[in-house]
PDB file of C-alpha atoms in Angstrom:
ATOM      1  CA  MET L   1       3.588   5.066   0.968  1.00  0.00           C
ATOM      2  CA  ILE L   2       2.721   3.090  -2.121  1.00  0.00           C
ATOM      3  CA  VAL L   3       0.109   4.493  -4.451  1.00  0.00           C
ATOM      4  CA  SER L   4      -2.202   1.682  -5.552  1.00  0.00           C
ATOM      5  CA  THR L   5      -3.439   1.030  -9.081  1.00  0.00           C
ATOM      6  CA  LYS L   6      -6.720   2.654  -8.051  1.00  0.00           C
ATOM      7  CA  GLY L   7      -4.937   5.940  -7.305  1.00  0.00           C
ATOM      8  CA  ARG L   8      -2.726   5.777 -10.390  1.00  0.00           C
ATOM      9  CA  TYR L   9      -5.634   4.899 -12.676  1.00  0.00           C
ATOM     10  CA  ALA L  10      -7.832   7.644 -11.200  1.00  0.00           C
ATOM     11  CA  LEU L  11      -5.102  10.134 -11.978  1.00  0.00           C
ATOM     12  CA  ARG L  12      -4.730   8.790 -15.532  1.00  0.00           C
ATOM     13  CA  VAL L  13      -8.491   9.024 -16.091  1.00  0.00           C
ATOM     14  CA  MET L  14      -8.661  12.576 -14.791  1.00  0.00           C
ATOM     15  CA  ILE L  15      -5.748  13.606 -17.035  1.00  0.00           C
ATOM     16  CA  ASP L  16      -7.411  11.887 -19.999  1.00  0.00           C
ATOM     17  CA  LEU L  17     -10.657  13.770 -19.371  1.00  0.00           C
ATOM     18  CA  ALA L  18      -8.715  17.033 -19.033  1.00  0.00           C
ATOM     19  CA  GLU L  19      -7.032  16.366 -22.383  1.00  0.00           C
ATOM     20  CA  HIS L  20     -10.326  15.499 -24.092  1.00  0.00           C
ATOM     21  CA  ARG L  21     -12.348  18.249 -22.497  1.00  0.00           C
ATOM     22  CA  SER L  22     -15.345  19.634 -24.336  1.00  0.00           C
ATOM     23  CA  GLU L  23     -18.992  20.337 -23.703  1.00  0.00           C
ATOM     24  CA  LYS L  24     -19.752  16.709 -24.543  1.00  0.00           C
ATOM     25  CA  TYR L  25     -19.423  13.754 -22.214  1.00  0.00           C
ATOM     26  CA  VAL L  26     -16.569  11.335 -22.904  1.00  0.00           C
ATOM     27  CA  PRO L  27     -17.742   7.706 -23.105  1.00  0.00           C
ATOM     28  CA  LEU L  28     -16.271   5.244 -20.617  1.00  0.00           C
ATOM     29  CA  LYS L  29     -15.352   2.935 -23.487  1.00  0.00           C
ATOM     30  CA  GLU L  30     -13.125   5.598 -25.085  1.00  0.00           C
ATOM     31  CA  VAL L  31     -11.293   6.396 -21.862  1.00  0.00           C
ATOM     32  CA  ALA L  32     -10.797   2.696 -21.086  1.00  0.00           C
ATOM     33  CA  ALA L  33      -9.403   2.059 -24.574  1.00  0.00           C
ATOM     34  CA  ARG L  34      -7.000   5.023 -24.511  1.00  0.00           C
ATOM     35  CA  GLN L  35      -5.764   4.209 -21.016  1.00  0.00           C
ATOM     36  CA  GLU L  36      -5.758   0.426 -21.505  1.00  0.00           C
ATOM     37  CA  ILE L  37      -7.807  -0.083 -18.344  1.00  0.00           C
ATOM     38  CA  SER L  38     -10.591  -2.642 -17.996  1.00  0.00           C
ATOM     39  CA  GLU L  39     -14.008  -0.997 -18.339  1.00  0.00           C
ATOM     40  CA  LYS L  40     -15.242  -2.893 -15.279  1.00  0.00           C
ATOM     41  CA  TYR L  41     -12.355  -1.657 -13.099  1.00  0.00           C
ATOM     42  CA  LEU L  42     -12.706   1.838 -14.502  1.00  0.00           C
ATOM     43  CA  GLU L  43     -16.418   1.904 -13.570  1.00  0.00           C
ATOM     44  CA  ASN L  44     -15.486   1.478  -9.898  1.00  0.00           C
ATOM     45  CA  ILE L  45     -12.991   4.326 -10.010  1.00  0.00           C
ATOM     46  CA  LEU L  46     -15.360   6.631 -11.890  1.00  0.00           C
ATOM     47  CA  LYS L  47     -18.123   5.904  -9.390  1.00  0.00           C
ATOM     48  CA  VAL L  48     -15.935   7.241  -6.542  1.00  0.00           C
ATOM     49  CA  LEU L  49     -14.969  10.315  -8.577  1.00  0.00           C
ATOM     50  CA  VAL L  50     -18.617  11.061  -9.442  1.00  0.00           C
ATOM     51  CA  GLN L  51     -19.872  10.494  -5.875  1.00  0.00           C
ATOM     52  CA  ASN L  52     -17.329  13.001  -4.614  1.00  0.00           C
ATOM     53  CA  GLY L  53     -18.093  15.655  -7.226  1.00  0.00           C
ATOM     54  CA  PHE L  54     -14.860  15.383  -9.205  1.00  0.00           C
ATOM     55  CA  LEU L  55     -16.737  14.219 -12.301  1.00  0.00           C
ATOM     56  CA  GLU L  56     -20.271  14.234 -13.577  1.00  0.00           C
ATOM     57  CA  GLY L  57     -21.718  11.345 -15.491  1.00  0.00           C
ATOM     58  CA  LEU L  58     -24.582  10.980 -17.905  1.00  0.00           C
ATOM     59  CA  ARG L  59     -26.167   7.674 -18.879  1.00  0.00           C
ATOM     60  CA  GLY L  60     -27.571   6.742 -22.259  1.00  0.00           C
ATOM     61  CA  LYS L  61     -26.885   7.957 -25.772  1.00  0.00           C
ATOM     62  CA  GLY L  62     -24.377  10.790 -25.719  1.00  0.00           C
ATOM     63  CA  GLY L  63     -23.475   9.869 -22.164  1.00  0.00           C
ATOM     64  CA  GLY L  64     -20.153   9.480 -20.486  1.00  0.00           C
ATOM     65  CA  TYR L  65     -18.100  11.531 -18.055  1.00  0.00           C
ATOM     66  CA  ARG L  66     -16.638  14.993 -17.799  1.00  0.00           C
ATOM     67  CA  LEU L  67     -14.825  17.148 -15.275  1.00  0.00           C
ATOM     68  CA  THR L  68     -16.899  19.349 -12.981  1.00  0.00           C
ATOM     69  CA  ARG L  69     -14.143  21.971 -12.738  1.00  0.00           C
ATOM     70  CA  SER L  70     -11.416  23.269 -14.993  1.00  0.00           C
ATOM     71  CA  PRO L  71      -8.205  21.175 -14.968  1.00  0.00           C
ATOM     72  CA  ASP L  72      -6.262  23.847 -13.091  1.00  0.00           C
ATOM     73  CA  GLN L  73      -8.673  23.497 -10.150  1.00  0.00           C
ATOM     74  CA  TYR L  74      -7.814  19.853  -9.401  1.00  0.00           C
ATOM     75  CA  THR L  75      -4.641  18.870  -7.599  1.00  0.00           C
ATOM     76  CA  VAL L  76      -2.879  15.538  -7.722  1.00  0.00           C
ATOM     77  CA  GLY L  77      -2.984  15.583  -3.914  1.00  0.00           C
ATOM     78  CA  GLU L  78      -6.768  15.733  -3.703  1.00  0.00           C
ATOM     79  CA  ILE L  79      -7.246  13.034  -6.342  1.00  0.00           C
ATOM     80  CA  LEU L  80      -4.803  10.652  -4.654  1.00  0.00           C
ATOM     81  CA  THR L  81      -6.164  11.385  -1.185  1.00  0.00           C
ATOM     82  CA  LEU L  82      -9.693  10.641  -2.393  1.00  0.00           C
ATOM     83  CA  THR L  83      -8.770   7.347  -4.013  1.00  0.00           C
ATOM     84  CA  GLU L  84      -6.126   6.185  -1.541  1.00  0.00           C
ATOM     85  CA  GLY L  85      -7.803   7.350   1.653  1.00  0.00           C
ATOM     86  CA  ASN L  86      -4.649   9.115   2.790  1.00  0.00           C
ATOM     87  CA  LEU L  87      -1.024   9.483   1.784  1.00  0.00           C
ATOM     88  CA  ALA L  88       0.526   8.964   5.207  1.00  0.00           C
ATOM     89  CA  THR L  89       3.992   7.438   5.171  1.00  0.00           C
ATOM     90  CA  VAL L  90       3.556   5.859   8.613  1.00  0.00           C
ATOM     91  CA  SER L  91       0.397   4.740  10.394  1.00  0.00           C
ATOM     92  CA  CYS L  92       0.645   7.224  13.267  1.00  0.00           C
ATOM     93  CA  LEU L  93       0.257  10.112  10.794  1.00  0.00           C
ATOM     94  CA  ALA L  94      -2.877   8.761   9.123  1.00  0.00           C
ATOM     95  CA  PRO L  95      -6.044  10.758   9.812  1.00  0.00           C
ATOM     96  CA  GLY L  96      -7.877   9.295  12.814  1.00  0.00           C
ATOM     97  CA  ALA L  97      -4.918   7.198  13.924  1.00  0.00           C
ATOM     98  CA  PRO L  98      -4.891   6.328  17.631  1.00  0.00           C
ATOM     99  CA  VAL L  99      -2.406   8.269  19.733  1.00  0.00           C
ATOM    100  CA  CYS L 100       0.868   6.385  19.955  1.00  0.00           C
ATOM    101  CA  HIS L 101       1.973   5.647  23.522  1.00  0.00           C
ATOM    102  CA  ARG L 102       5.570   6.300  22.426  1.00  0.00           C
ATOM    103  CA  MET L 103       4.858   9.754  20.982  1.00  0.00           C
ATOM    104  CA  ALA L 104       6.447  11.693  23.844  1.00  0.00           C
ATOM    105  CA  ASN L 105       9.762   9.904  23.325  1.00  0.00           C
ATOM    106  CA  CYS L 106       9.620   9.210  19.601  1.00  0.00           C
ATOM    107  CA  ARG L 107      12.890  10.181  17.950  1.00  0.00           C
ATOM    108  CA  THR L 108      11.541   9.735  14.413  1.00  0.00           C
ATOM    109  CA  TYR L 109       8.136  11.433  14.529  1.00  0.00           C
ATOM    110  CA  GLU L 110       9.373  14.819  13.277  1.00  0.00           C
ATOM    111  CA  MET L 111      11.263  13.129  10.451  1.00  0.00           C
ATOM    112  CA  TRP L 112       8.136  11.248   9.280  1.00  0.00           C
ATOM    113  CA  LYS L 113       6.000  14.358   9.744  1.00  0.00           C
ATOM    114  CA  GLY L 114       8.461  16.332   7.617  1.00  0.00           C
ATOM    115  CA  LEU L 115       8.321  13.714   4.868  1.00  0.00           C
ATOM    116  CA  ASP L 116       4.524  13.716   4.962  1.00  0.00           C
ATOM    117  CA  ASP L 117       4.493  17.501   4.692  1.00  0.00           C
ATOM    118  CA  MET L 118       6.883  17.405   1.716  1.00  0.00           C
ATOM    119  CA  ILE L 119       4.756  14.808  -0.079  1.00  0.00           C
ATOM    120  CA  SER L 120       1.553  16.702   0.610  1.00  0.00           C
ATOM    121  CA  ASN L 121       3.016  20.056  -0.449  1.00  0.00           C
ATOM    122  CA  TYR L 122       4.473  18.521  -3.604  1.00  0.00           C
ATOM    123  CA  PHE L 123       1.270  16.786  -4.738  1.00  0.00           C
ATOM    124  CA  ASN L 124      -0.911  19.768  -3.835  1.00  0.00           C
ATOM    125  CA  LYS L 125       1.126  22.058  -6.105  1.00  0.00           C
ATOM    126  CA  ILE L 126       0.584  19.910  -9.216  1.00  0.00           C
ATOM    127  CA  THR L 127      -2.702  20.348 -11.090  1.00  0.00           C
ATOM    128  CA  LEU L 128      -4.338  18.335 -13.840  1.00  0.00           C
ATOM    129  CA  ALA L 129      -3.576  21.242 -16.158  1.00  0.00           C
ATOM    130  CA  ASP L 130       0.122  20.780 -15.365  1.00  0.00           C
ATOM    131  CA  LEU L 131      -0.045  17.110 -16.361  1.00  0.00           C
ATOM    132  CA  ALA L 132      -2.310  17.330 -19.393  1.00  0.00           C
ATOM    133  CA  ALA L 133      -0.523  17.420 -22.743  1.00  0.00           C
ATOM    134  CA  PRO L 134       0.032  20.925 -24.035  1.00  0.00           C
ATOM    135  CA  GLU L 135      -1.644  22.006 -27.238  1.00  0.00           C
ATOM    136  CA  GLU L 136      -0.129  20.437 -30.329  1.00  0.00           C
ATOM    137  CA  ALA L 137       3.444  21.589 -30.794  1.00  0.00           C
ATOM    138  CA  GLY L 138       3.821  24.091 -33.609  1.00  0.00           C
ATOM    139  CA  ASN L 139       0.446  25.746 -33.132  1.00  0.00           C
ATOM    140  CA  ASP L 140       1.998  28.601 -31.151  1.00  0.00           C
ATOM    141  CA  TYR L 141       4.103  30.044 -33.994  1.00  0.00           C
ATOM    142  CA  VAL L 142       3.584  33.762 -34.494  1.00  0.00           C
ATOM    143  CA  ILE L 143       4.717  35.835 -37.481  1.00  0.00           C
TER     144      ILE L 143
END
């Protein structure tokens, strides 16, 4: 499994929006500048995220993008699965894959299945809130 730039950039954008969360929409231009991603390429990624309800967008003055849920309600697994299609390590484990004629005698299936389960469990435990920068250091001092 190799995560493409589309998946990595989608994750970066979602983290950026989690870090700059407010009632206002965050302009595409600002996100692109902070993340050093082409605005044109970013538009394609944002379109997928909006169409699938991960973000909402607003055009015009004051427009931009924002999360539709709180950062702790998004997992890395769901973001990567949306943008990558699937995270299968081998083709026979991809959703909708044809049944392999060697399945009954496959000595490695359980190994690959175990790896897929580990990857899925790992990514589904990590939320955007986990990845977003904590509040500024030093602001938690109590006297």
